[in-house]
Every structure is written in C-alpha cells, then in structure tokens.
Short mmCIF file of C-alpha atoms in Angstrom, two decimals:
data_model
loop_
_atom_site.label_atom_id
_atom_site.label_comp_id
_atom_site.label_asym_id
_atom_site.label_seq_id
_atom_site.Cartn_x
_atom_site.Cartn_y
_atom_site.Cartn_z
CA GLY A 274 107.03 88.84 119.92
CA ALA A 275 109.54 89.81 117.21
CA VAL A 276 109.14 93.26 116.66
CA VAL A 277 111.50 95.69 113.83
CA SER A 278 111.37 99.09 114.21
CA GLN A 279 111.38 101.47 111.44
CA HIS A 280 112.43 104.84 111.37
CA PRO A 281 111.91 107.66 109.89
CA SER A 282 107.97 106.89 110.21
CA ARG A 283 107.51 110.59 107.67
CA VAL A 284 110.00 112.20 106.02
CA ILE A 285 109.73 115.10 103.28
CA CYS A 286 112.73 115.99 101.47
CA LYS A 287 113.49 118.12 98.57
CA SER A 288 113.66 116.43 94.58
CA GLY A 289 117.41 115.99 94.13
CA THR A 290 118.34 114.61 98.01
CA SER A 291 118.73 111.46 98.92
CA VAL A 292 117.62 110.17 102.07
CA LYS A 293 117.88 106.74 104.62
CA ILE A 294 115.59 104.42 106.07
CA GLU A 295 116.75 102.37 108.82
CA CYS A 296 114.89 98.89 109.86
CA ARG A 297 116.18 96.99 113.40
CA SER A 298 115.38 94.53 114.31
CA LEU A 299 114.70 95.23 117.89
CA ASP A 300 114.71 91.31 120.09
CA PHE A 301 116.44 89.37 117.78
CA GLN A 302 118.67 88.90 114.58
CA ALA A 303 117.75 89.26 111.19
CA THR A 304 120.56 87.40 108.71
CA THR A 305 117.78 88.34 106.40
CA MET A 306 115.55 91.54 105.44
CA PHE A 307 113.27 92.30 102.72
CA TRP A 308 112.54 95.97 101.37
CA TYR A 309 108.91 96.71 99.77
CA ARG A 310 107.42 99.77 98.29
CA GLN A 311 104.02 100.14 98.55
CA PHE A 312 102.09 102.50 95.88
CA PRO A 313 98.89 104.28 96.73
CA LYS A 314 95.97 102.45 97.54
CA GLN A 315 97.96 98.71 95.59
CA SER A 316 99.71 95.57 97.32
CA LEU A 317 103.40 95.23 98.02
CA MET A 318 106.09 95.27 95.95
CA LEU A 319 109.40 93.36 96.87
CA MET A 320 112.35 95.61 95.76
CA ALA A 321 115.22 93.50 97.16
CA THR A 322 115.89 90.65 99.78
CA SER A 323 118.78 91.84 101.92
CA ASN A 324 121.23 89.62 103.53
CA GLU A 325 123.49 90.72 106.21
CA GLY A 326 127.65 90.51 105.26
CA SER A 327 126.98 91.22 101.81
CA LYS A 328 125.03 92.75 98.97
CA ALA A 329 121.31 92.49 98.35
CA THR A 330 119.51 90.88 96.09
CA TYR A 331 117.45 93.35 93.93
CA GLU A 332 113.80 92.62 92.61
CA GLN A 333 114.11 92.96 88.00
CA GLY A 334 113.26 96.36 87.76
CA VAL A 335 114.46 98.41 90.82
CA GLU A 336 117.65 100.37 90.37
CA LYS A 337 120.12 99.46 93.10
CA ASP A 338 122.29 101.86 92.11
CA LYS A 339 118.53 104.18 93.48
CA PHE A 340 117.72 102.05 95.87
CA LEU A 341 121.17 101.38 98.00
CA ILE A 342 121.00 99.02 100.49
CA ASN A 343 123.06 98.12 103.15
CA HIS A 344 122.86 95.26 106.12
CA ALA A 345 125.29 95.71 108.12
CA SER A 346 124.71 94.11 111.20
CA LEU A 347 122.88 91.62 112.25
CA THR A 348 119.64 94.09 113.86
CA LEU A 349 120.31 96.69 110.84
CA SER A 350 119.09 97.05 107.43
CA THR A 351 119.16 100.30 105.87
CA LEU A 352 117.48 101.30 103.22
CA THR A 353 119.02 105.01 101.05
CA VAL A 354 117.05 106.37 98.00
CA THR A 355 119.84 108.27 96.21
CA SER A 356 118.80 111.81 94.46
CA ALA A 357 115.30 111.46 95.29
CA HIS A 358 111.81 112.39 92.97
CA PRO A 359 109.22 113.11 93.25
CA GLU A 360 108.16 109.03 91.88
CA ASP A 361 110.36 107.78 94.43
CA SER A 362 107.47 109.33 96.83
CA SER A 363 105.77 105.99 98.21
CA PHE A 364 105.39 104.23 101.33
CA TYR A 365 108.48 101.77 102.39
CA ILE A 366 108.37 98.52 104.61
CA CYS A 367 110.60 96.13 105.89
CA SER A 368 110.63 92.89 107.08
CA ALA A 369 112.84 90.78 108.72
CA ARG A 370 112.49 87.33 109.34
CA ASP A 371 113.05 85.73 112.92
CA GLU A 372 116.18 83.38 112.98
CA ALA A 373 114.27 81.62 115.87
CA GLY A 374 110.45 81.01 114.25
CA ALA A 375 110.92 80.01 110.54
CA ASN A 376 108.75 81.23 108.46
CA VAL A 377 107.43 84.08 110.69
CA LEU A 378 107.98 87.57 108.92
CA THR A 379 107.94 90.36 110.91
CA PHE A 380 107.11 93.94 109.48
CA GLY A 381 108.17 97.19 110.44
CA ALA A 382 105.24 99.33 110.76
CA GLY A 383 106.31 101.17 107.32
CA SER A 384 107.67 104.91 106.03
CA ARG A 385 106.35 107.63 103.81
CA LEU A 386 108.52 109.36 102.09
CA THR A 387 107.67 112.57 100.12
CA VAL A 388 109.64 113.98 97.72
CA LEU A 389 108.72 117.50 96.76
CA GLY B 1145 105.29 81.62 89.12
CA ASP B 1146 103.52 81.33 92.39
CA SER B 1147 100.90 83.76 92.86
CA VAL B 1148 98.06 84.19 95.02
CA THR B 1149 94.44 85.81 93.29
CA GLN B 1150 92.74 87.81 95.91
CA MET B 1151 88.90 88.72 96.32
CA GLU B 1152 88.53 92.52 94.54
CA GLY B 1153 87.89 95.42 97.07
CA PRO B 1154 86.43 97.72 98.06
CA VAL B 1155 84.01 95.39 100.68
CA THR B 1156 81.52 97.27 102.63
CA LEU B 1157 79.41 95.44 105.22
CA SER B 1158 77.80 96.55 108.33
CA GLU B 1159 78.06 96.18 111.95
CA GLU B 1160 77.72 92.65 113.06
CA ALA B 1161 77.59 90.78 109.60
CA PHE B 1162 79.67 87.49 108.25
CA LEU B 1163 83.11 88.00 106.62
CA THR B 1164 84.76 86.74 103.82
CA ILE B 1165 87.23 87.69 101.46
CA ASN B 1166 88.18 85.20 99.09
CA CYS B 1167 91.99 83.85 98.60
CA THR B 1168 93.49 81.13 96.08
CA TYR B 1169 96.84 80.85 95.59
CA THR B 1170 98.96 79.17 92.61
CA ALA B 1171 102.00 77.42 94.10
CA THR B 1172 104.70 74.35 93.26
CA GLY B 1173 104.83 72.69 96.68
CA TYR B 1174 103.10 73.71 100.02
CA PRO B 1175 103.99 77.45 101.23
CA SER B 1176 102.98 78.70 104.15
CA LEU B 1177 99.99 81.40 103.73
CA PHE B 1178 99.24 84.24 105.80
CA TRP B 1179 96.47 87.13 106.02
CA TYR B 1180 98.40 90.34 107.54
CA VAL B 1181 96.39 93.44 107.72
CA GLN B 1182 97.03 96.98 107.66
CA TYR B 1183 95.19 99.47 109.23
CA PRO B 1184 95.50 102.64 108.22
CA GLY B 1185 98.62 104.65 108.03
CA GLU B 1186 100.51 101.74 109.44
CA GLY B 1187 102.77 98.49 107.82
CA LEU B 1188 101.74 95.58 108.31
CA GLN B 1189 100.66 92.97 110.78
CA LEU B 1190 100.54 89.27 110.98
CA LEU B 1191 96.73 88.62 111.46
CA LEU B 1192 96.59 84.79 111.08
CA LYS B 1193 98.65 81.72 109.26
CA ALA B 1194 99.15 78.49 108.65
CA THR B 1195 101.76 75.92 107.97
CA LYS B 1196 100.63 73.12 106.78
CA ALA B 1197 97.15 71.80 104.52
CA ASP B 1198 93.57 71.60 106.92
CA ASP B 1199 95.58 73.70 109.13
CA LYS B 1200 93.15 76.73 110.69
CA GLY B 1201 94.81 79.51 112.02
CA SER B 1202 92.97 82.24 113.76
CA ASN B 1203 93.36 85.63 115.56
CA LYS B 1204 90.69 88.25 116.92
CA GLY B 1205 87.49 86.48 115.18
CA PHE B 1206 88.70 85.83 112.24
CA GLU B 1207 89.67 83.10 111.09
CA ALA B 1208 91.30 80.65 107.86
CA THR B 1209 91.45 77.21 106.60
CA TYR B 1210 94.87 75.73 104.58
CA ARG B 1211 92.86 74.08 101.62
CA LYS B 1212 95.27 72.10 99.35
CA GLU B 1213 92.35 70.96 97.53
CA THR B 1214 91.04 74.52 96.04
CA THR B 1215 94.47 76.05 97.14
CA SER B 1216 92.24 78.66 99.03
CA PHE B 1217 93.42 80.11 102.77
CA HIS B 1218 89.35 82.05 102.50
CA LEU B 1219 89.32 84.57 105.81
CA GLU B 1220 86.31 84.55 107.32
CA LYS B 1221 85.24 86.43 111.12
CA GLY B 1222 81.47 85.82 111.98
CA SER B 1223 80.26 89.14 113.48
CA VAL B 1224 82.75 92.15 112.17
CA GLN B 1225 83.26 95.70 113.71
CA VAL B 1226 83.61 99.82 112.57
CA SER B 1227 87.21 98.77 114.26
CA ASP B 1228 88.18 95.99 111.55
CA SER B 1229 87.99 98.65 108.78
CA ALA B 1230 90.72 97.83 107.40
CA VAL B 1231 92.52 96.57 104.48
CA TYR B 1232 93.94 92.36 104.90
CA PHE B 1233 96.37 91.08 102.31
CA CYS B 1234 96.83 87.46 101.50
CA ALA B 1235 100.34 85.78 100.97
CA LEU B 1236 102.36 82.58 100.52
CA TYR B 1237 105.07 82.11 101.87
CA PHE B 1238 108.65 79.26 101.18
CA GLY B 1239 111.27 79.20 103.92
CA ASN B 1240 114.24 81.38 102.47
CA GLU B 1241 112.01 83.00 99.96
CA LYS B 1242 110.24 85.89 98.99
CA LEU B 1243 106.64 87.12 100.52
CA THR B 1244 104.16 86.74 97.75
CA PHE B 1245 101.23 89.07 97.99
CA GLY B 1246 98.00 89.79 97.09
CA THR B 1247 96.68 92.75 96.05
CA GLY B 1248 94.60 93.67 99.21
CA THR B 1249 91.21 94.27 100.11
CA ARG B 1250 90.08 97.00 101.23
CA LEU B 1251 87.47 96.67 103.94
CA THR B 1252 84.74 99.12 105.48
CA ILE B 1253 82.80 99.02 108.21
CA ILE B 1254 79.73 101.33 108.95
CA PRO B 1255 77.85 101.30 112.43
#
C-alpha cells in the first residue's frame, strides 16, 4: 500500500534556529500533500495544503513566513519552521493523497519538534 | 462549515468489553468517512473507511456503518484488547478538499 515517510521523527533545536521536516511519498506520486499540527491531547489542525510546483495554501491563522512549505517534486514536500520558539514545539504530521486512490490519504508517522 | 463531533473521552474499558465510540458529522453533500487510529508516539493510521451511505467499513475487528439518516459513523468492536489502546479520530473528506477531524477519543483497555 501507499507509504509516506517523514523525517526526522524527533528533533530538538535551540530557540531562534530553523528546522526542516521532510515528507516523502515512497511508492506513489502526490501532487497534493497536507501538513497538520497536533497539540498535546488535541486533534489535528490543518496548517496548509502543499501543491507541487506552486505555492502552498495556508489555513487561516497560520503564519506563512514562519512555516515555509516547499513541494518541489511529486514525491517530496518540506516544512521549515523558521526562527523556532518554544511555542512551536508540537507534533507535525504530513499526509499525501495517492493519485491512483481517490479519497485515500496516507499519513506520515509524524515529527516531534521540541524547541528549547 | 463541515464538522465532526466525536464522543468525548477518555474511555476506559476492560479487556473483552464491547466498544462504541460515537461520531456524527455535519456536511453539505456526501463526504467519505474515516476512522483513524493513533498509537502512542506514532502518526495516524487509517483504520477503516466508507465512501457512501450504508457502506460498512471494517478492519481488525472494528466496524463502522455510514448512516446518512442520522449523519453518523459510530465505531464498534465486539471484544477489545489491550493492544487497542490508542486515540481514535473520526474524519470526513470531500475529494480534493481538506480532511476534517474530530477531536479524538482516547481509549484505554485494562487487562
């Protein structure tokens, strides 16, 4: 079945630094990928929709300059948290839609970011 | 807008008990409905899905039926195991649009 790989699974960084998280579709092409953020004991909040070859579409309230999304190929989207602060600490999850399997989203295992 | 309302947790059951986690939705049109499971420290995994009214999704002993009349997609399992302890998310999805999640229900099964 479709597999989405996310890397790194855990990252700890200092306040003020930038962190990049990768999301790869391993065995299918994805023109659209989604980035979610999950706060402790809460549901997933959609941050943005990543579109291959074009700008990401951000949800209301999400700072596009802080959370940079790049979808340079049909199998890779990246989320860069710029100038990270402790409040950015969270669990970030990506998902991708298998073009051949409409209405089926596959999720990555998530990346836990801790900003000191 | 579209929304998903899930039974609030946490839910604690004894092993082999019957499980029901309620999920209702509000949507314009007929979305696809999903249950996702998140085990401790991991991302989400698709548990089951249904794409049209009266469809029944099933997997690993879990079942859910897409009820258009009651706009519901309740998750059930006849006999839960300790390994079923996780957070369960109900979600709806319209084609190219975003997946809308419920708030999640934390399930703990005690031996």
